[in-house]
Amino acid sequence: MSHRKRTVGWIAGGALAAMAAGVTGCSGDSDPAADKEPTASSSSAADAENAEKTDKGKQKDGSAAQPSAGGQSTAEGAVAAWVTAVIKGEPKQACLLMGEPATDSSPARAGTAERCNSDDPEVRQMQDSIGEFRTSFMPEPPTDDPKVEVATVQATGDKAVVPADKVTVEGKTLDKIILSHSTGVEEGQLDVSMESTKIDEAWYVTNLDFNIG
């Protein structure tokens, strides 16, 4: 298999979703549950309630784990909340947890209710792609209320990279879940990680690395 690497930011989410669909071999599947889009306000309210709960779980390697909707006070919490929203089929909530880091030509941008509820083509593309991610991230047996934990990672300034093997869904690592849905991809060929960036005192998912080879 040829070596393919794709680093995809917020705007190009659709391109990564297409690649994920190619890996899973499920690009033609339709999941009615993925079409359900709760309002951003109701999803945020649920997250606020869950954020008050304390998660005392540990990863298998003994490192501290973050609760599935533990808010955006840490990079791990943002990634856990985003993965949870993807699996639950909540594209608007996933949008609120995503952002774009600052570049030389533009300031950092975070997901907002106004932006995520808009009909902007870039927003619609990203939200439409959540169904493809949901297929790739869904554990067996399928669940609409996943328990997602993220092991503590070392941040570098306002950025942190969370490898998929540091994310567990219902006790299974995300890299293994993605691999279980794959077609023609063997263990060791797939490398997925999520970048989280601190924007205005909160953490957001800002990039996905998808490496196959």
Tab-separated table of C-alpha atoms in Angstrom:
chain	number	residue	atom	x	y	z
A	1	MET	CA	0.000	0.000	0.000
A	2	SER	CA	1.287	3.446	-0.858
A	3	HIS	CA	2.189	5.821	1.913
A	4	ARG	CA	-0.519	8.441	2.429
A	5	LYS	CA	-0.546	11.170	5.007
A	6	ARG	CA	-3.192	13.818	5.426
A	7	THR	CA	-3.211	16.628	7.942
A	8	VAL	CA	-6.641	18.172	7.910
A	9	GLY	CA	-7.893	21.257	9.694
A	10	TRP	CA	-11.406	22.433	10.488
A	11	ILE	CA	-12.348	23.745	7.058
A	12	ALA	CA	-11.071	20.687	5.186
A	13	GLY	CA	-12.949	18.227	7.388
A	14	GLY	CA	-14.838	16.843	4.414
A	15	ALA	CA	-11.602	15.761	2.737
A	16	LEU	CA	-10.565	13.787	5.797
A	17	ALA	CA	-14.016	12.241	6.080
A	18	ALA	CA	-13.687	10.983	2.514
A	19	MET	CA	-10.347	9.435	3.401
A	20	ALA	CA	-11.827	7.865	6.535
A	21	ALA	CA	-14.651	6.436	4.448
A	22	GLY	CA	-12.102	4.907	2.095
A	23	VAL	CA	-10.305	3.260	5.008
A	24	THR	CA	-13.469	1.848	6.546
A	25	GLY	CA	-14.985	0.854	3.239
A	26	CYS	CA	-18.310	2.314	4.371
A	27	SER	CA	-18.581	5.408	2.197
A	28	GLY	CA	-21.864	4.211	0.736
A	29	ASP	CA	-23.506	3.387	4.054
A	30	SER	CA	-26.303	5.535	5.394
A	31	ASP	CA	-26.855	5.843	9.130
A	32	PRO	CA	-30.183	7.509	9.905
A	33	ALA	CA	-29.049	8.206	13.463
A	34	ALA	CA	-26.197	10.322	12.111
A	35	ASP	CA	-28.719	12.688	10.507
A	36	LYS	CA	-30.136	13.757	13.845
A	37	GLU	CA	-28.793	17.196	14.688
A	38	PRO	CA	-29.738	18.461	18.152
A	39	THR	CA	-29.457	22.186	18.639
A	40	ALA	CA	-26.144	23.520	19.868
A	41	SER	CA	-27.828	24.987	22.943
A	42	SER	CA	-29.297	21.680	24.097
A	43	SER	CA	-26.013	19.849	23.516
A	44	SER	CA	-24.100	22.527	25.404
A	45	ALA	CA	-26.508	22.282	28.316
A	46	ALA	CA	-25.990	18.549	28.509
A	47	ASP	CA	-22.227	19.020	28.457
A	48	ALA	CA	-22.408	21.619	31.202
A	49	GLU	CA	-24.294	19.171	33.385
A	50	ASN	CA	-21.846	16.363	32.649
A	51	ALA	CA	-18.884	18.654	33.289
A	52	GLU	CA	-19.901	18.843	36.933
A	53	LYS	CA	-19.363	15.117	37.369
A	54	THR	CA	-15.939	13.901	38.473
A	55	ASP	CA	-14.396	11.002	36.602
A	56	LYS	CA	-11.979	8.988	38.705
A	57	GLY	CA	-11.206	6.348	36.087
A	58	LYS	CA	-7.725	5.396	35.002
A	59	GLN	CA	-6.385	4.248	31.665
A	60	LYS	CA	-4.804	0.824	31.448
A	61	ASP	CA	-1.388	2.456	31.566
A	62	GLY	CA	-2.273	4.107	34.897
A	63	SER	CA	-2.488	7.668	33.567
A	64	ALA	CA	-5.378	9.903	34.510
A	65	ALA	CA	-8.380	9.866	32.209
A	66	GLN	CA	-10.693	12.709	31.277
A	67	PRO	CA	-14.495	12.291	31.349
A	68	SER	CA	-16.345	12.055	28.044
A	69	ALA	CA	-17.801	15.564	28.290
A	70	GLY	CA	-15.363	17.087	30.726
A	71	GLY	CA	-15.432	20.523	29.179
A	72	GLN	CA	-12.677	22.406	27.424
A	73	SER	CA	-10.432	23.269	30.333
A	74	THR	CA	-7.882	20.724	29.069
A	75	ALA	CA	-6.785	19.417	25.677
A	76	GLU	CA	-7.802	15.912	26.726
A	77	GLY	CA	-11.261	17.080	27.767
A	78	ALA	CA	-11.825	18.812	24.424
A	79	VAL	CA	-10.783	15.717	22.460
A	80	ALA	CA	-12.937	13.449	24.633
A	81	ALA	CA	-15.967	15.703	24.206
A	82	TRP	CA	-15.419	15.912	20.441
A	83	VAL	CA	-15.099	12.144	19.992
A	84	THR	CA	-18.240	11.716	22.115
A	85	ALA	CA	-20.183	14.169	19.933
A	86	VAL	CA	-19.029	12.399	16.768
A	87	ILE	CA	-20.141	8.976	18.007
A	88	LYS	CA	-23.466	10.342	19.270
A	89	GLY	CA	-24.125	11.891	15.866
A	90	GLU	CA	-24.172	15.481	17.124
A	91	PRO	CA	-22.501	17.527	14.356
A	92	LYS	CA	-23.386	20.926	15.808
A	93	GLN	CA	-21.903	19.996	19.174
A	94	ALA	CA	-18.791	18.680	17.399
A	95	CYS	CA	-18.598	22.005	15.550
A	96	LEU	CA	-18.656	23.937	18.836
A	97	LEU	CA	-15.655	21.902	19.987
A	98	MET	CA	-13.602	22.637	16.864
A	99	GLY	CA	-11.455	25.614	16.005
A	100	GLU	CA	-8.732	26.929	13.753
A	101	PRO	CA	-5.342	27.945	15.173
A	102	ALA	CA	-3.884	31.320	14.283
A	103	THR	CA	-1.768	31.620	11.155
A	104	ASP	CA	0.431	34.381	9.767
A	105	SER	CA	-2.541	35.710	7.816
A	106	SER	CA	-5.490	35.102	10.139
A	107	PRO	CA	-6.266	35.041	13.872
A	108	ALA	CA	-7.429	31.909	15.694
A	109	ARG	CA	-11.117	31.092	15.347
A	110	ALA	CA	-13.190	28.968	17.718
A	111	GLY	CA	-16.496	27.248	17.107
A	112	THR	CA	-19.406	29.471	18.164
A	113	ALA	CA	-23.166	28.922	18.242
A	114	GLU	CA	-23.609	31.589	15.573
A	115	ARG	CA	-21.099	29.924	13.273
A	116	CYS	CA	-22.170	26.336	13.919
A	117	ASN	CA	-25.869	27.136	13.374
A	118	SER	CA	-25.165	29.008	10.135
A	119	ASP	CA	-25.665	27.802	6.575
A	120	ASP	CA	-22.082	28.591	5.662
A	121	PRO	CA	-20.944	25.986	3.074
A	122	GLU	CA	-17.796	25.215	5.052
A	123	VAL	CA	-19.849	24.597	8.191
A	124	ARG	CA	-22.329	22.390	6.334
A	125	GLN	CA	-19.476	20.387	4.770
A	126	MET	CA	-17.923	19.752	8.156
A	127	GLN	CA	-21.234	18.754	9.748
A	128	ASP	CA	-22.153	16.456	6.865
A	129	SER	CA	-18.832	14.651	7.284
A	130	ILE	CA	-19.518	13.748	10.931
A	131	GLY	CA	-21.509	10.707	9.771
A	132	GLU	CA	-18.417	9.266	8.117
A	133	PHE	CA	-16.366	9.805	11.264
A	134	ARG	CA	-19.141	8.227	13.318
A	135	THR	CA	-18.884	5.045	11.265
A	136	SER	CA	-15.114	4.936	11.827
A	137	PHE	CA	-15.266	5.737	15.556
A	138	MET	CA	-18.211	3.510	16.549
A	139	PRO	CA	-17.249	0.621	18.873
A	140	GLU	CA	-18.835	-2.825	18.872
A	141	PRO	CA	-21.511	-3.196	20.026
A	142	PRO	CA	-22.713	0.212	18.747
A	143	THR	CA	-23.786	2.794	21.322
A	144	ASP	CA	-25.475	6.196	21.348
A	145	ASP	CA	-24.080	7.008	24.796
A	146	PRO	CA	-20.358	6.190	24.675
A	147	LYS	CA	-17.954	6.353	27.581
A	148	VAL	CA	-14.900	8.121	26.181
A	149	GLU	CA	-11.660	8.599	28.109
A	150	VAL	CA	-8.405	10.274	27.065
A	151	ALA	CA	-5.064	9.616	28.723
A	152	THR	CA	-3.056	12.644	29.834
A	153	VAL	CA	-0.679	13.957	27.161
A	154	GLN	CA	2.103	16.529	27.360
A	155	ALA	CA	1.131	19.900	25.893
A	156	THR	CA	3.674	22.144	24.187
A	157	GLY	CA	2.587	25.673	24.935
A	158	ASP	CA	-0.989	26.044	23.717
A	159	LYS	CA	-0.948	22.881	21.607
A	160	ALA	CA	-1.237	19.195	22.400
A	161	VAL	CA	-1.360	16.107	20.189
A	162	VAL	CA	-3.518	13.188	21.290
A	163	PRO	CA	-2.771	9.895	19.468
A	164	ALA	CA	-5.785	7.667	18.824
A	165	ASP	CA	-4.281	4.966	21.039
A	166	LYS	CA	-4.625	7.383	23.982
A	167	VAL	CA	-8.394	7.575	23.432
A	168	THR	CA	-10.636	4.784	24.665
A	169	VAL	CA	-14.291	4.282	23.753
A	170	GLU	CA	-16.137	1.781	25.906
A	171	GLY	CA	-12.744	0.428	27.004
A	172	LYS	CA	-11.375	-0.018	23.473
A	173	THR	CA	-8.687	2.225	22.010
A	174	LEU	CA	-9.835	4.416	19.134
A	175	ASP	CA	-7.051	3.267	16.812
A	176	LYS	CA	-8.178	-0.344	17.211
A	177	ILE	CA	-11.812	0.652	16.597
A	178	ILE	CA	-10.926	2.484	13.378
A	179	LEU	CA	-8.799	-0.488	12.279
A	180	SER	CA	-11.663	-2.912	12.996
A	181	HIS	CA	-13.810	-1.061	10.459
A	182	SER	CA	-11.040	-0.858	7.865
A	183	THR	CA	-10.707	-2.642	4.567
A	184	GLY	CA	-7.231	-3.651	3.421
A	185	VAL	CA	-5.420	-1.875	6.259
A	186	GLU	CA	-3.341	-3.909	8.687
A	187	GLU	CA	-2.225	-3.153	12.227
A	188	GLY	CA	0.758	-0.817	12.193
A	189	GLN	CA	-0.289	0.840	8.915
A	190	LEU	CA	-2.761	3.284	10.427
A	191	ASP	CA	-1.669	6.293	12.475
A	192	VAL	CA	-4.352	8.742	13.637
A	193	SER	CA	-3.963	11.646	16.041
A	194	MET	CA	-5.910	14.739	17.042
A	195	GLU	CA	-4.418	18.165	17.696
A	196	SER	CA	-5.951	20.399	20.339
A	197	THR	CA	-5.218	24.110	20.603
A	198	LYS	CA	-5.981	26.598	23.359
A	199	ILE	CA	-7.988	29.539	22.013
A	200	ASP	CA	-9.289	32.264	24.324
A	201	GLU	CA	-8.658	30.191	27.463
A	202	ALA	CA	-10.499	27.103	26.163
A	203	TRP	CA	-9.247	24.059	24.250
A	204	TYR	CA	-10.546	23.052	20.811
A	205	VAL	CA	-9.863	20.246	18.347
A	206	THR	CA	-7.992	21.981	15.529
A	207	ASN	CA	-6.383	19.295	13.364
A	208	LEU	CA	-6.544	15.591	12.554
A	209	ASP	CA	-3.590	13.576	11.303
A	210	PHE	CA	-4.552	10.533	9.235
A	211	ASN	CA	-1.545	8.495	8.117
A	212	ILE	CA	-1.890	5.241	6.193
A	213	GLY	CA	1.101	3.340	4.914
